[in-house]
Amino acid sequence: MDIHVNDTLQMKKSHPCGSKEWLVLRVGMDFRLRCKGCGREMMIPRNKAEKSVKKILPAESVEE
């Protein structure tokens, strides 16, 4: 998968806060993601993150 910093990932399952969108803060063997709903940050292994992604919204198309 082609995931870059500042992309927004839409996941298959929602976070306990109800949001399904995560902002990518760091890319490598692990991803650092920030929940767009509550602001919680987490580190997740790359292979687990790639399995959980439903859609990638590139940084250019995200309107904030």
Short mmCIF file of N, CA and C in Angstrom, two decimals:
data_model
loop_
_atom_site.label_atom_id
_atom_site.label_comp_id
_atom_site.label_asym_id
_atom_site.label_seq_id
_atom_site.Cartn_x
_atom_site.Cartn_y
_atom_site.Cartn_z
N MET A 1 0.84 -1.19 0.00
CA MET A 1 0.00 0.00 0.00
C MET A 1 0.88 1.24 0.00
N ASP A 2 0.37 2.28 -0.60
CA ASP A 2 1.11 3.53 -0.72
C ASP A 2 0.53 4.55 0.26
N ILE A 3 1.02 4.52 1.50
CA ILE A 3 0.52 5.40 2.56
C ILE A 3 1.62 6.38 2.93
N HIS A 4 1.27 7.65 3.03
CA HIS A 4 2.23 8.70 3.35
C HIS A 4 1.78 9.48 4.58
N VAL A 5 2.70 10.26 5.15
CA VAL A 5 2.39 11.11 6.28
C VAL A 5 1.34 12.14 5.86
N ASN A 6 0.42 12.45 6.74
CA ASN A 6 -0.70 13.39 6.57
C ASN A 6 -1.85 12.82 5.73
N ASP A 7 -1.77 11.56 5.30
CA ASP A 7 -2.92 10.92 4.66
C ASP A 7 -3.93 10.59 5.75
N THR A 8 -5.19 10.48 5.37
CA THR A 8 -6.24 10.05 6.29
C THR A 8 -6.66 8.65 5.90
N LEU A 9 -6.68 7.75 6.89
CA LEU A 9 -7.07 6.37 6.65
C LEU A 9 -8.48 6.16 7.18
N GLN A 10 -9.34 5.58 6.36
CA GLN A 10 -10.67 5.20 6.82
C GLN A 10 -10.61 3.71 7.10
N MET A 11 -10.84 3.34 8.36
CA MET A 11 -10.70 1.95 8.79
C MET A 11 -12.01 1.19 8.64
N LYS A 12 -11.92 -0.15 8.66
CA LYS A 12 -13.10 -1.00 8.58
C LYS A 12 -13.93 -0.92 9.86
N LYS A 13 -13.26 -0.91 11.00
CA LYS A 13 -13.95 -0.84 12.29
C LYS A 13 -13.75 0.53 12.91
N SER A 14 -14.71 0.95 13.70
CA SER A 14 -14.61 2.27 14.32
C SER A 14 -13.88 2.21 15.66
N HIS A 15 -13.30 3.34 16.02
CA HIS A 15 -12.66 3.53 17.32
C HIS A 15 -13.78 3.61 18.37
N PRO A 16 -13.52 3.30 19.63
CA PRO A 16 -14.57 3.41 20.65
C PRO A 16 -15.25 4.79 20.72
N CYS A 17 -14.58 5.85 20.26
CA CYS A 17 -15.20 7.18 20.26
C CYS A 17 -16.22 7.32 19.13
N GLY A 18 -16.20 6.40 18.17
CA GLY A 18 -17.16 6.43 17.07
C GLY A 18 -16.58 6.84 15.73
N SER A 19 -15.36 7.35 15.71
CA SER A 19 -14.73 7.79 14.47
C SER A 19 -14.05 6.62 13.76
N LYS A 20 -14.08 6.63 12.43
CA LYS A 20 -13.38 5.62 11.63
C LYS A 20 -12.17 6.20 10.91
N GLU A 21 -11.91 7.49 11.08
CA GLU A 21 -10.84 8.15 10.36
C GLU A 21 -9.63 8.41 11.25
N TRP A 22 -8.45 8.12 10.71
CA TRP A 22 -7.19 8.28 11.42
C TRP A 22 -6.22 9.06 10.55
N LEU A 23 -5.47 9.97 11.16
CA LEU A 23 -4.44 10.75 10.48
C LEU A 23 -3.10 10.04 10.66
N VAL A 24 -2.34 9.89 9.58
CA VAL A 24 -1.03 9.23 9.63
C VAL A 24 0.01 10.26 10.06
N LEU A 25 0.70 9.99 11.17
CA LEU A 25 1.74 10.88 11.68
C LEU A 25 3.14 10.38 11.36
N ARG A 26 3.29 9.05 11.26
CA ARG A 26 4.61 8.46 11.00
C ARG A 26 4.42 7.17 10.21
N VAL A 27 5.32 6.93 9.27
CA VAL A 27 5.26 5.72 8.45
C VAL A 27 6.59 5.00 8.56
N GLY A 28 6.56 3.69 8.64
CA GLY A 28 7.76 2.86 8.71
C GLY A 28 7.31 1.44 8.99
N MET A 29 8.05 0.71 9.80
CA MET A 29 7.62 -0.63 10.20
C MET A 29 6.37 -0.54 11.05
N ASP A 30 6.24 0.55 11.79
CA ASP A 30 5.03 0.83 12.57
C ASP A 30 4.44 2.13 12.05
N PHE A 31 3.13 2.27 12.18
CA PHE A 31 2.46 3.53 11.86
C PHE A 31 2.08 4.21 13.16
N ARG A 32 2.26 5.53 13.23
CA ARG A 32 1.70 6.30 14.33
C ARG A 32 0.48 6.99 13.77
N LEU A 33 -0.67 6.73 14.38
CA LEU A 33 -1.94 7.26 13.90
C LEU A 33 -2.60 8.10 14.98
N ARG A 34 -3.34 9.14 14.57
CA ARG A 34 -4.11 9.97 15.50
C ARG A 34 -5.58 9.89 15.08
N CYS A 35 -6.43 9.57 16.05
CA CYS A 35 -7.86 9.47 15.79
C CYS A 35 -8.40 10.87 15.49
N LYS A 36 -9.19 10.99 14.44
CA LYS A 36 -9.76 12.29 14.07
C LYS A 36 -10.93 12.67 14.97
N GLY A 37 -11.45 11.71 15.72
CA GLY A 37 -12.57 12.00 16.62
C GLY A 37 -12.12 12.53 17.96
N CYS A 38 -11.28 11.75 18.66
CA CYS A 38 -10.92 12.11 20.03
C CYS A 38 -9.47 12.57 20.20
N GLY A 39 -8.63 12.38 19.18
CA GLY A 39 -7.24 12.85 19.26
C GLY A 39 -6.28 11.85 19.87
N ARG A 40 -6.74 10.66 20.22
CA ARG A 40 -5.86 9.63 20.79
C ARG A 40 -4.86 9.18 19.74
N GLU A 41 -3.59 9.01 20.16
CA GLU A 41 -2.55 8.53 19.26
C GLU A 41 -2.18 7.11 19.61
N MET A 42 -1.84 6.31 18.58
CA MET A 42 -1.41 4.95 18.83
C MET A 42 -0.40 4.52 17.79
N MET A 43 0.44 3.57 18.19
CA MET A 43 1.38 2.93 17.27
C MET A 43 0.80 1.57 16.93
N ILE A 44 0.83 1.22 15.65
CA ILE A 44 0.28 -0.04 15.19
C ILE A 44 1.25 -0.63 14.16
N PRO A 45 1.50 -1.94 14.21
CA PRO A 45 2.39 -2.55 13.21
C PRO A 45 1.84 -2.37 11.80
N ARG A 46 2.74 -2.21 10.85
CA ARG A 46 2.36 -1.93 9.46
C ARG A 46 1.41 -2.98 8.89
N ASN A 47 1.70 -4.27 9.11
CA ASN A 47 0.85 -5.30 8.51
C ASN A 47 -0.57 -5.29 9.09
N LYS A 48 -0.71 -5.00 10.37
CA LYS A 48 -2.05 -4.92 10.97
C LYS A 48 -2.81 -3.70 10.46
N ALA A 49 -2.11 -2.58 10.31
CA ALA A 49 -2.75 -1.36 9.80
C ALA A 49 -3.22 -1.55 8.37
N GLU A 50 -2.40 -2.18 7.53
CA GLU A 50 -2.76 -2.35 6.13
C GLU A 50 -3.97 -3.28 5.97
N LYS A 51 -4.12 -4.24 6.86
CA LYS A 51 -5.28 -5.13 6.82
C LYS A 51 -6.56 -4.41 7.25
N SER A 52 -6.42 -3.41 8.12
CA SER A 52 -7.58 -2.71 8.68
C SER A 52 -8.09 -1.55 7.83
N VAL A 53 -7.31 -1.12 6.83
CA VAL A 53 -7.66 0.05 6.04
C VAL A 53 -8.76 -0.29 5.03
N LYS A 54 -9.77 0.55 4.99
CA LYS A 54 -10.85 0.42 4.01
C LYS A 54 -10.58 1.34 2.82
N LYS A 55 -10.12 2.57 3.12
CA LYS A 55 -9.91 3.58 2.09
C LYS A 55 -8.82 4.54 2.53
N ILE A 56 -8.01 5.00 1.57
CA ILE A 56 -6.97 6.00 1.84
C ILE A 56 -7.39 7.32 1.21
N LEU A 57 -7.47 8.37 2.03
CA LEU A 57 -7.77 9.70 1.52
C LEU A 57 -6.46 10.50 1.51
N PRO A 58 -5.89 10.76 0.33
CA PRO A 58 -4.61 11.47 0.26
C PRO A 58 -4.68 12.85 0.90
N ALA A 59 -3.55 13.37 1.32
CA ALA A 59 -3.47 14.65 2.02
C ALA A 59 -4.04 15.80 1.19
N GLU A 60 -3.92 15.75 -0.14
CA GLU A 60 -4.38 16.86 -0.99
C GLU A 60 -5.92 16.95 -1.00
N SER A 61 -6.60 15.80 -0.95
CA SER A 61 -8.06 15.82 -1.08
C SER A 61 -8.78 16.01 0.24
N VAL A 62 -8.06 15.95 1.36
CA VAL A 62 -8.69 16.11 2.66
C VAL A 62 -8.90 17.59 2.94
N GLU A 63 -10.14 17.97 3.23
CA GLU A 63 -10.45 19.36 3.53
C GLU A 63 -10.63 19.51 5.03
N GLU A 64 -9.83 20.38 5.63
CA GLU A 64 -9.90 20.54 7.09
C GLU A 64 -10.40 21.91 7.45
#
